[in-house]
Tab-separated table of N, CA and C in Angstrom:
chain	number	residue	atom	x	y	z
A	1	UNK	N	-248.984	140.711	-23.790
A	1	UNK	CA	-248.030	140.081	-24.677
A	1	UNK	C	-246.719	140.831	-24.601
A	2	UNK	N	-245.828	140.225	-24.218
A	2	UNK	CA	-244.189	140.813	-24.181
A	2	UNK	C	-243.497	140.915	-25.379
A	3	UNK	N	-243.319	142.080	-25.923
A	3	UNK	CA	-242.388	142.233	-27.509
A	3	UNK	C	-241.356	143.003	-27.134
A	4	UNK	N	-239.988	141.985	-27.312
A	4	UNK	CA	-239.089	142.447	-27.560
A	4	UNK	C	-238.595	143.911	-27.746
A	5	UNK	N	-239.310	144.392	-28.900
A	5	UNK	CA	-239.424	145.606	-29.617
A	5	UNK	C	-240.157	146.807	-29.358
A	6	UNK	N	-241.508	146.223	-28.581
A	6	UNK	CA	-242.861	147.066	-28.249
A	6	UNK	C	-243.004	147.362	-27.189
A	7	UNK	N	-241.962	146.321	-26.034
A	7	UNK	CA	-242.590	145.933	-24.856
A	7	UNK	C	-243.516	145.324	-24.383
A	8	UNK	N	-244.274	145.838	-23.178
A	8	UNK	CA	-245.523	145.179	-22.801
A	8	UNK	C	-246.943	145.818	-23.510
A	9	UNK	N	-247.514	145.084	-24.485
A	9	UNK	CA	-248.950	145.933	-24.995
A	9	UNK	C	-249.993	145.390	-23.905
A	10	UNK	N	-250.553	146.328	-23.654
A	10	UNK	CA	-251.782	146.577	-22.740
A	10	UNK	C	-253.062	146.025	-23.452
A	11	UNK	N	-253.545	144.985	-22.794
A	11	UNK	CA	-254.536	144.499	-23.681
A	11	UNK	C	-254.709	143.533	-24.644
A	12	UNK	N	-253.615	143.132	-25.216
A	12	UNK	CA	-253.139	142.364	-26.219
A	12	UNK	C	-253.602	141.445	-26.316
A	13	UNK	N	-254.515	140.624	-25.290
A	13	UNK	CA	-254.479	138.996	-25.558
A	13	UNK	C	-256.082	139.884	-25.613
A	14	UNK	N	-257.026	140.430	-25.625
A	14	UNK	CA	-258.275	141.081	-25.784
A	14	UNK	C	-258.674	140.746	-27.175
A	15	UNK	N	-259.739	140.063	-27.605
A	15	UNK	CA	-259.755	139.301	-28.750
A	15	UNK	C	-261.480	139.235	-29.370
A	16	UNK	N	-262.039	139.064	-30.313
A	16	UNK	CA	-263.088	138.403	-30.652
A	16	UNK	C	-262.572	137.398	-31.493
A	17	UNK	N	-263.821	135.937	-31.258
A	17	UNK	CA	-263.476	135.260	-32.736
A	17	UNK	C	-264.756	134.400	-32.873
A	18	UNK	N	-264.572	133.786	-33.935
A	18	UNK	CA	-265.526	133.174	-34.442
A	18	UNK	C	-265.444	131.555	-34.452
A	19	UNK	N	-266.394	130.700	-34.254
A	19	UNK	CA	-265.718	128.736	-34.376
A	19	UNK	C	-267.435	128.609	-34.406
A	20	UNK	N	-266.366	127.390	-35.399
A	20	UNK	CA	-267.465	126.041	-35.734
A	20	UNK	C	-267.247	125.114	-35.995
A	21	UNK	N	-267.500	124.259	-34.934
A	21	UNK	CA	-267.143	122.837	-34.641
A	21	UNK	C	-268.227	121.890	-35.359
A	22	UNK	N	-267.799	120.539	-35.665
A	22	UNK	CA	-269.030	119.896	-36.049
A	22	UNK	C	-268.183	118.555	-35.446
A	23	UNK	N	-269.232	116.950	-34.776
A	23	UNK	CA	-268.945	115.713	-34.900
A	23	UNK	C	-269.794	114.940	-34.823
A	24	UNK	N	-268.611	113.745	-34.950
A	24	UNK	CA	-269.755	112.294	-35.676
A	24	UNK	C	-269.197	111.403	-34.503
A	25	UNK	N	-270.135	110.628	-34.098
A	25	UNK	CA	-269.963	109.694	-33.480
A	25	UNK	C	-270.623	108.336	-34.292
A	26	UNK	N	-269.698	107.359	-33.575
A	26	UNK	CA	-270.528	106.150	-34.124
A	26	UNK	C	-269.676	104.672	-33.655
A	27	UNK	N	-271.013	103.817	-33.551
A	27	UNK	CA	-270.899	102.339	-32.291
A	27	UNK	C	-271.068	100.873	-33.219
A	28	UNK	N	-270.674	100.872	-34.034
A	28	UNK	CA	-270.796	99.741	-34.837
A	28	UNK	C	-270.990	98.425	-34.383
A	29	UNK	N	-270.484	98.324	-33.123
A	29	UNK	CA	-270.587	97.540	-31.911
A	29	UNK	C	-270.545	97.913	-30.430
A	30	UNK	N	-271.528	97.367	-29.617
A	30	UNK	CA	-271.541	97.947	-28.457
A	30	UNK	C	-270.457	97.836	-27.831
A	31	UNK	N	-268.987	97.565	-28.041
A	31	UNK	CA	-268.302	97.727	-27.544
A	31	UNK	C	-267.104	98.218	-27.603
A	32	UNK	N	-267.609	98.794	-28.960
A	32	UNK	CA	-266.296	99.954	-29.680
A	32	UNK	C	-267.459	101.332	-30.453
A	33	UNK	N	-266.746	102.192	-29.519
A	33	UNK	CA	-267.077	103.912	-30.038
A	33	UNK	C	-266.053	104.539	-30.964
A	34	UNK	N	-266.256	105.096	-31.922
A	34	UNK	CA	-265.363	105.629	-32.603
A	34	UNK	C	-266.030	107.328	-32.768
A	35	UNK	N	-265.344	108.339	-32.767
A	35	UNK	CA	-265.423	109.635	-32.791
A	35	UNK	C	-264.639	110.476	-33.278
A	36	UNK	N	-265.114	111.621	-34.285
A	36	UNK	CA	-264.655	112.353	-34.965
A	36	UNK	C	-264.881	113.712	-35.301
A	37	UNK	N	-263.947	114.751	-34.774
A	37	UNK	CA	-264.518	115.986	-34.972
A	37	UNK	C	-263.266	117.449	-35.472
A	38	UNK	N	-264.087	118.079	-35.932
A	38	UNK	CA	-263.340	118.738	-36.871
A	38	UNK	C	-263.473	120.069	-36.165
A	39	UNK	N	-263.053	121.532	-36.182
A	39	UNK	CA	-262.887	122.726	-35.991
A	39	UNK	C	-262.322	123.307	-36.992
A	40	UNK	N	-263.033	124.758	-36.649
A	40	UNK	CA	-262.498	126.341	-37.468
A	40	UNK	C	-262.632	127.480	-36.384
A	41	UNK	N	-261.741	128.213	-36.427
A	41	UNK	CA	-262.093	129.766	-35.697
A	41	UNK	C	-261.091	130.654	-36.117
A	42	UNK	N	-261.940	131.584	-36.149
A	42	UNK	CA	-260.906	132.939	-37.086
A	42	UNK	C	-260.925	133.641	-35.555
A	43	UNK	N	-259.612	134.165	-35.380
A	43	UNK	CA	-259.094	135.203	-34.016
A	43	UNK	C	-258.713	136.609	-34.753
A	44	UNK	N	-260.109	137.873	-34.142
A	44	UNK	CA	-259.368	138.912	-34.455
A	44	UNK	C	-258.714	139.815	-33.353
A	45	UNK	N	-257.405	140.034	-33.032
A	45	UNK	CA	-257.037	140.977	-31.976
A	45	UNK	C	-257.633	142.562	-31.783
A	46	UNK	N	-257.786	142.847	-30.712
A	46	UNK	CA	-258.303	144.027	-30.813
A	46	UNK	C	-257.128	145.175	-31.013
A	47	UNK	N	-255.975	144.895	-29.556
A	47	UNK	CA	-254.906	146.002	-29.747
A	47	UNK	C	-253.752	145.275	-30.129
A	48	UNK	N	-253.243	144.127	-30.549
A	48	UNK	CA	-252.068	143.820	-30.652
A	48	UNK	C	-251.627	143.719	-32.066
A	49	UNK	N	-250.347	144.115	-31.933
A	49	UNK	CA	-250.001	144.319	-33.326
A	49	UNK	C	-249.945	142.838	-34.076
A	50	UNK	N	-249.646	142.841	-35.278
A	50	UNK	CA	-248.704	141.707	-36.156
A	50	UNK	C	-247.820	142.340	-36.562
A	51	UNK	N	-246.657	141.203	-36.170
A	51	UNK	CA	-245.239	141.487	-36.539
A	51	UNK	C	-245.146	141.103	-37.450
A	52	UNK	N	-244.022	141.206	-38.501
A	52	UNK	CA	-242.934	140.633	-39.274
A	52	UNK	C	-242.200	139.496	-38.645
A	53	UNK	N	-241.155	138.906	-39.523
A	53	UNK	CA	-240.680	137.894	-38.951
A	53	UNK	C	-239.356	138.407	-38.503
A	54	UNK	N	-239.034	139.735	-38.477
A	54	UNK	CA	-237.895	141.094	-38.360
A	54	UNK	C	-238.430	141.450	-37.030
A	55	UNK	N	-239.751	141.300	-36.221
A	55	UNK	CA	-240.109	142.359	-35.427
A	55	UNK	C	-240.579	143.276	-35.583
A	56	UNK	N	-240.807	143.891	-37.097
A	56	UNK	CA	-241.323	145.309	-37.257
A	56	UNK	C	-242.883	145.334	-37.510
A	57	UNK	N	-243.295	146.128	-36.924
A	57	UNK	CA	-245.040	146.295	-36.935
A	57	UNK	C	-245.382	146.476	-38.330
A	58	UNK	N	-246.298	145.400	-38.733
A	58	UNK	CA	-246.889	145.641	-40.023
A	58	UNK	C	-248.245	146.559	-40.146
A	59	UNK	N	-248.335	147.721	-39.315
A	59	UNK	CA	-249.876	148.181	-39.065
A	59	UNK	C	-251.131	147.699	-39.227
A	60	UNK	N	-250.901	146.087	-38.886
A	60	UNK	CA	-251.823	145.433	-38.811
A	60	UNK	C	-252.688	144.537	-37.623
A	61	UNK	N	-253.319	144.427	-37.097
A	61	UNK	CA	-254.359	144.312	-36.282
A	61	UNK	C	-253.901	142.277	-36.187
A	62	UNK	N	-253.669	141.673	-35.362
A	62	UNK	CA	-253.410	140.066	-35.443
A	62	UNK	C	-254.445	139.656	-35.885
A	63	UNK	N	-254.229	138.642	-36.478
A	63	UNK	CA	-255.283	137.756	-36.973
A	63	UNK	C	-255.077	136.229	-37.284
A	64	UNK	N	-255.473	135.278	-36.940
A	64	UNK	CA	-255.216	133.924	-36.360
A	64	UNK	C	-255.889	132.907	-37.256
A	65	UNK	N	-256.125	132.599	-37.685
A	65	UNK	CA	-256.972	131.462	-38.319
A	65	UNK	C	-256.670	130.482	-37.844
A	66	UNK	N	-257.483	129.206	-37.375
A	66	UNK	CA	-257.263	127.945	-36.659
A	66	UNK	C	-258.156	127.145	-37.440
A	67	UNK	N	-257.677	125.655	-37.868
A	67	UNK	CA	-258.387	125.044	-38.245
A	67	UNK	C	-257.512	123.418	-37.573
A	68	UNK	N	-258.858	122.150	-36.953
A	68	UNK	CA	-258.320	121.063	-36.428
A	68	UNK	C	-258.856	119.769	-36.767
A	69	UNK	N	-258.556	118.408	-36.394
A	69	UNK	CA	-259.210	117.794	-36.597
A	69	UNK	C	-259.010	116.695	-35.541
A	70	UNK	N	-259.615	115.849	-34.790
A	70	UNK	CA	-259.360	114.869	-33.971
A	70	UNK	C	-260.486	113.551	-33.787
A	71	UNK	N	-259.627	112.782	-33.770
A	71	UNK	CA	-259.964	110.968	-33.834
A	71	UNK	C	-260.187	110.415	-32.273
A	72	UNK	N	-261.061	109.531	-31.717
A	72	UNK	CA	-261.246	109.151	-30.485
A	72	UNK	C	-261.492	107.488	-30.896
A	73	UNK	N	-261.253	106.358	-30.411
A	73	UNK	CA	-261.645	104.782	-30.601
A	73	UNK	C	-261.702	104.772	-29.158
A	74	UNK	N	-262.640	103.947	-29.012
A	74	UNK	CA	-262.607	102.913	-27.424
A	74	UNK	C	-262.991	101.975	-27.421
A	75	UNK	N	-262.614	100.757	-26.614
A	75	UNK	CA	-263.000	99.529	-26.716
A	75	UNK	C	-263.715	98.660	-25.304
A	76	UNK	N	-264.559	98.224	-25.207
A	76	UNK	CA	-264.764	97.971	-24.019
A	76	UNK	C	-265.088	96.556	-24.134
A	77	UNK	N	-264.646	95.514	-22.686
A	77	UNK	CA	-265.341	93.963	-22.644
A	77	UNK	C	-266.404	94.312	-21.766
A	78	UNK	N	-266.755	94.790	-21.169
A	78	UNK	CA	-267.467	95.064	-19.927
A	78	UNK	C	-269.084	96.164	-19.721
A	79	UNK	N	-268.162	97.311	-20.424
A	79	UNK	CA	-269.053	98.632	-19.827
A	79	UNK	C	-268.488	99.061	-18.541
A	80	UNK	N	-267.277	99.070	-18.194
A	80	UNK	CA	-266.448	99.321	-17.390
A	80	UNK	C	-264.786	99.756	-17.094
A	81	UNK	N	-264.257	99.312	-18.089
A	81	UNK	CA	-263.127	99.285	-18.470
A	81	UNK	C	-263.116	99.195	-19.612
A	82	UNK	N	-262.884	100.776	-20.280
A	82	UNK	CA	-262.207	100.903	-21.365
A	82	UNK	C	-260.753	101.423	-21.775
A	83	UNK	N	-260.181	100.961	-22.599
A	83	UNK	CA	-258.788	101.404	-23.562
A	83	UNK	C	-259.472	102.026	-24.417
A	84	UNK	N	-258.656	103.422	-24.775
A	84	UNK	CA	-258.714	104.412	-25.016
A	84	UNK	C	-257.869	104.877	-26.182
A	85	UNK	N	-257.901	105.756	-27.592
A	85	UNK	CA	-256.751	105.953	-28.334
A	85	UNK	C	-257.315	106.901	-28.980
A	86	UNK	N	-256.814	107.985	-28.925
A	86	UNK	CA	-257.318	109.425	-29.458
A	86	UNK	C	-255.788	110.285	-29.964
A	87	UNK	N	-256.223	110.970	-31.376
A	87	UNK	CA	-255.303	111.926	-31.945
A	87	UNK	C	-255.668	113.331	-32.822
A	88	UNK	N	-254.824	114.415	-32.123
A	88	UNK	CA	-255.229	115.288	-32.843
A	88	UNK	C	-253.945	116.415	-33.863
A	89	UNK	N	-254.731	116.796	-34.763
A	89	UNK	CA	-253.803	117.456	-35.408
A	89	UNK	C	-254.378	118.798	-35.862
A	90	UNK	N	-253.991	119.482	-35.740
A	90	UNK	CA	-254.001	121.250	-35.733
A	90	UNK	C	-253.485	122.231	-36.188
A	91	UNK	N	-253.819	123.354	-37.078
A	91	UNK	CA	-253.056	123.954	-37.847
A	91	UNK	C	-253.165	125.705	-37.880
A	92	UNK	N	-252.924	126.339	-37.133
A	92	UNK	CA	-253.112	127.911	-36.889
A	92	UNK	C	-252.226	128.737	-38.450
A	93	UNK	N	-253.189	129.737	-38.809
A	93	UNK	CA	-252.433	130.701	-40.226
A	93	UNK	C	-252.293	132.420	-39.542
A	94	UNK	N	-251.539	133.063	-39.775
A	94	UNK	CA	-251.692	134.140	-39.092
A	94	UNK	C	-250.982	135.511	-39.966
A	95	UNK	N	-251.427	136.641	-39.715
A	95	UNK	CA	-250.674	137.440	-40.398
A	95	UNK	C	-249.377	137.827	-39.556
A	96	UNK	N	-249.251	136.780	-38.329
A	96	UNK	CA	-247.689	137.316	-37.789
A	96	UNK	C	-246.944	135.897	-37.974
A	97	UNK	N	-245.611	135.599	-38.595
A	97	UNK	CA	-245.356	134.441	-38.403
A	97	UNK	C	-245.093	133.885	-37.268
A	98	UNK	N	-244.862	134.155	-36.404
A	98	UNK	CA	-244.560	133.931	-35.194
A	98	UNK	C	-245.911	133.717	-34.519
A	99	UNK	N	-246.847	133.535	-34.959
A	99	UNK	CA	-248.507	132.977	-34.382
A	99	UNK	C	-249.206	131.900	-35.724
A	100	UNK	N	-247.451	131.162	-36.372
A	100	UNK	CA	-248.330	130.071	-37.595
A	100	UNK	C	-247.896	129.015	-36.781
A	101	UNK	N	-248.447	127.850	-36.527
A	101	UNK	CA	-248.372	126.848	-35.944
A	101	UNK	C	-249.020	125.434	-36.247
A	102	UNK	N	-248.724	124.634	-36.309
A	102	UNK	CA	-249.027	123.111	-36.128
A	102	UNK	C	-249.189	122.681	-34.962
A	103	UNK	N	-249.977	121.322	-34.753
A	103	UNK	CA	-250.381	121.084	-33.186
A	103	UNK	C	-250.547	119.931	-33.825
A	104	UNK	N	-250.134	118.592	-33.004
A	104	UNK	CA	-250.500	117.276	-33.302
A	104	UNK	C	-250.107	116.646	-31.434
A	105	UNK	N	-251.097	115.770	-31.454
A	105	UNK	CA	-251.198	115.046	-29.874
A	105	UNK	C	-251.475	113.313	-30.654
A	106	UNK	N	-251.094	112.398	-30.042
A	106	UNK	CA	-251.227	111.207	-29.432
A	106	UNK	C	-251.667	110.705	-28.681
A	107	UNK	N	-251.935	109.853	-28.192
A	107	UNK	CA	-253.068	109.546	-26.492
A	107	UNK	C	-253.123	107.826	-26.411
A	108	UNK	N	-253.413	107.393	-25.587
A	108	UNK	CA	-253.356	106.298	-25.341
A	108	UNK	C	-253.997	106.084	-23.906
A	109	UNK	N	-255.061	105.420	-23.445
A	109	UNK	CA	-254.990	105.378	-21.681
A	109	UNK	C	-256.483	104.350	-21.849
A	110	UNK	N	-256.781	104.361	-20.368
A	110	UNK	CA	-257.917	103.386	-19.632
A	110	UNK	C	-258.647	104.342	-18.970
A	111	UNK	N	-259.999	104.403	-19.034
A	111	UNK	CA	-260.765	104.651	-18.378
A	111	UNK	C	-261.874	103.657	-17.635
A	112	UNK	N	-262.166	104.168	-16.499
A	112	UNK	CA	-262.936	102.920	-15.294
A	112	UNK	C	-263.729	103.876	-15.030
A	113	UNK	N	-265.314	103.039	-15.311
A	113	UNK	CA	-266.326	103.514	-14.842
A	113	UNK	C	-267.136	102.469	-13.925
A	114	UNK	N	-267.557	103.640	-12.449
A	114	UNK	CA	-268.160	102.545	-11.732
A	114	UNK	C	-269.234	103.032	-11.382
Protein backbone atom coordinates (compact mmCIF):
# COMPACT_ATOMS: atom_id res chain seq x y z
CA UNK A 1 0.00 0.00 0.00
CA UNK A 2 1.56 3.46 -1.08
CA UNK A 3 1.12 6.35 1.71
CA UNK A 4 1.85 9.47 0.89
CA UNK A 5 3.15 9.98 4.41
CA UNK A 6 4.49 6.34 5.29
CA UNK A 7 5.56 5.38 2.00
CA UNK A 8 5.61 1.89 0.90
CA UNK A 9 4.35 -0.54 4.00
CA UNK A 10 5.64 -3.95 3.55
CA UNK A 11 2.95 -6.28 3.83
CA UNK A 12 0.04 -4.17 4.04
CA UNK A 13 -2.52 -5.78 1.93
CA UNK A 14 -1.66 -9.19 4.48
CA UNK A 15 -5.04 -9.61 6.07
CA UNK A 16 -7.44 -12.11 7.94
CA UNK A 17 -11.22 -11.87 7.74
CA UNK A 18 -14.23 -13.28 8.37
CA UNK A 19 -17.79 -13.65 5.74
CA UNK A 20 -21.04 -14.92 5.66
CA UNK A 21 -22.92 -15.11 2.84
CA UNK A 22 -26.42 -16.50 2.70
CA UNK A 23 -29.11 -16.98 -0.68
CA UNK A 24 -32.43 -17.59 -1.90
CA UNK A 25 -33.30 -18.64 -5.03
CA UNK A 26 -36.61 -19.08 -6.49
CA UNK A 27 -38.69 -20.20 -10.02
CA UNK A 28 -42.20 -19.32 -9.70
CA UNK A 29 -42.26 -20.22 -13.26
CA UNK A 30 -40.14 -22.29 -15.31
CA UNK A 31 -39.21 -19.58 -17.08
CA UNK A 32 -38.29 -16.88 -14.76
CA UNK A 33 -35.46 -17.34 -11.90
CA UNK A 34 -35.24 -14.78 -9.48
CA UNK A 35 -32.15 -14.63 -6.93
CA UNK A 36 -31.07 -13.06 -3.92
CA UNK A 37 -28.14 -12.79 -1.78
CA UNK A 38 -26.80 -10.93 0.92
CA UNK A 39 -23.02 -10.66 2.51
CA UNK A 40 -20.90 -9.65 5.65
CA UNK A 41 -17.07 -9.76 6.25
CA UNK A 42 -15.10 -8.05 8.83
CA UNK A 43 -11.21 -7.32 7.35
CA UNK A 44 -8.54 -7.29 9.97
CA UNK A 45 -5.05 -5.89 8.66
CA UNK A 46 -2.17 -7.36 9.99
CA UNK A 47 0.63 -4.47 9.36
CA UNK A 48 -1.13 -1.58 7.89
CA UNK A 49 -1.89 1.30 9.56
CA UNK A 50 -5.36 3.40 9.72
CA UNK A 51 -5.14 6.77 8.84
CA UNK A 52 -6.97 9.85 9.68
CA UNK A 53 -8.58 11.75 7.14
CA UNK A 54 -5.18 14.27 7.78
CA UNK A 55 -2.89 11.23 7.01
CA UNK A 56 -1.78 10.83 10.49
CA UNK A 57 -1.48 7.27 11.95
CA UNK A 58 -4.09 6.58 14.41
CA UNK A 59 -2.04 3.54 16.10
CA UNK A 60 -4.45 1.53 14.86
CA UNK A 61 -4.36 -1.76 13.06
CA UNK A 62 -7.11 -1.32 9.62
CA UNK A 63 -10.17 -2.63 9.94
CA UNK A 64 -12.88 -2.93 7.18
CA UNK A 65 -16.29 -3.99 7.69
CA UNK A 66 -18.21 -4.96 4.44
CA UNK A 67 -21.64 -5.57 4.23
CA UNK A 68 -23.79 -6.29 0.48
CA UNK A 69 -26.66 -7.18 -1.08
CA UNK A 70 -27.54 -8.34 -4.74
CA UNK A 71 -30.70 -9.10 -6.99
CA UNK A 72 -30.47 -11.53 -10.18
CA UNK A 73 -34.11 -12.02 -12.58
CA UNK A 74 -33.97 -14.09 -15.78
CA UNK A 75 -36.35 -14.83 -18.21
CA UNK A 76 -36.38 -17.47 -20.62
CA UNK A 77 -38.91 -18.64 -23.86
CA UNK A 78 -36.86 -21.53 -24.60
CA UNK A 79 -34.22 -22.92 -22.07
CA UNK A 80 -31.81 -21.30 -24.25
CA UNK A 81 -31.86 -17.81 -24.46
CA UNK A 82 -32.05 -15.89 -21.61
CA UNK A 83 -32.29 -11.90 -20.69
CA UNK A 84 -30.70 -11.22 -17.84
CA UNK A 85 -31.01 -8.17 -15.03
CA UNK A 86 -28.96 -8.19 -11.96
CA UNK A 87 -28.02 -5.35 -9.21
CA UNK A 88 -25.82 -4.84 -6.56
CA UNK A 89 -25.29 -2.54 -3.78
CA UNK A 90 -22.47 -2.47 -1.21
CA UNK A 91 -21.34 -0.75 1.69
CA UNK A 92 -17.63 -0.99 3.36
CA UNK A 93 -17.18 0.90 7.30
CA UNK A 94 -13.64 1.33 8.29
CA UNK A 95 -11.56 2.86 10.93
CA UNK A 96 -9.63 4.75 8.02
CA UNK A 97 -11.87 7.05 6.06
CA UNK A 98 -10.31 6.66 3.13
CA UNK A 99 -11.32 2.65 3.14
CA UNK A 100 -15.45 3.82 3.74
CA UNK A 101 -17.10 3.09 0.60
CA UNK A 102 -20.31 2.40 -1.29
CA UNK A 103 -20.50 0.04 -4.29
CA UNK A 104 -23.64 -0.18 -6.44
CA UNK A 105 -23.60 -2.10 -10.12
CA UNK A 106 -26.43 -2.42 -12.73
CA UNK A 107 -26.42 -5.23 -15.36
CA UNK A 108 -28.42 -6.01 -18.07
CA UNK A 109 -27.36 -8.85 -20.86
CA UNK A 110 -28.31 -12.37 -22.70
CA UNK A 111 -27.09 -15.43 -22.03
CA UNK A 112 -27.11 -18.59 -24.71
CA UNK A 113 -26.98 -21.91 -23.68
CA UNK A 114 -26.31 -24.74 -26.03
Amino acid sequence: YPSALLGLEEGSENSLYAALAASANWSPHRAVGLRLEGFLRQDWYLTRAALTAALADTGERLRVFSLGLSARADWTPNDRFFLVLEGELGRSFANDPAEQRWNAALQAGVELSF
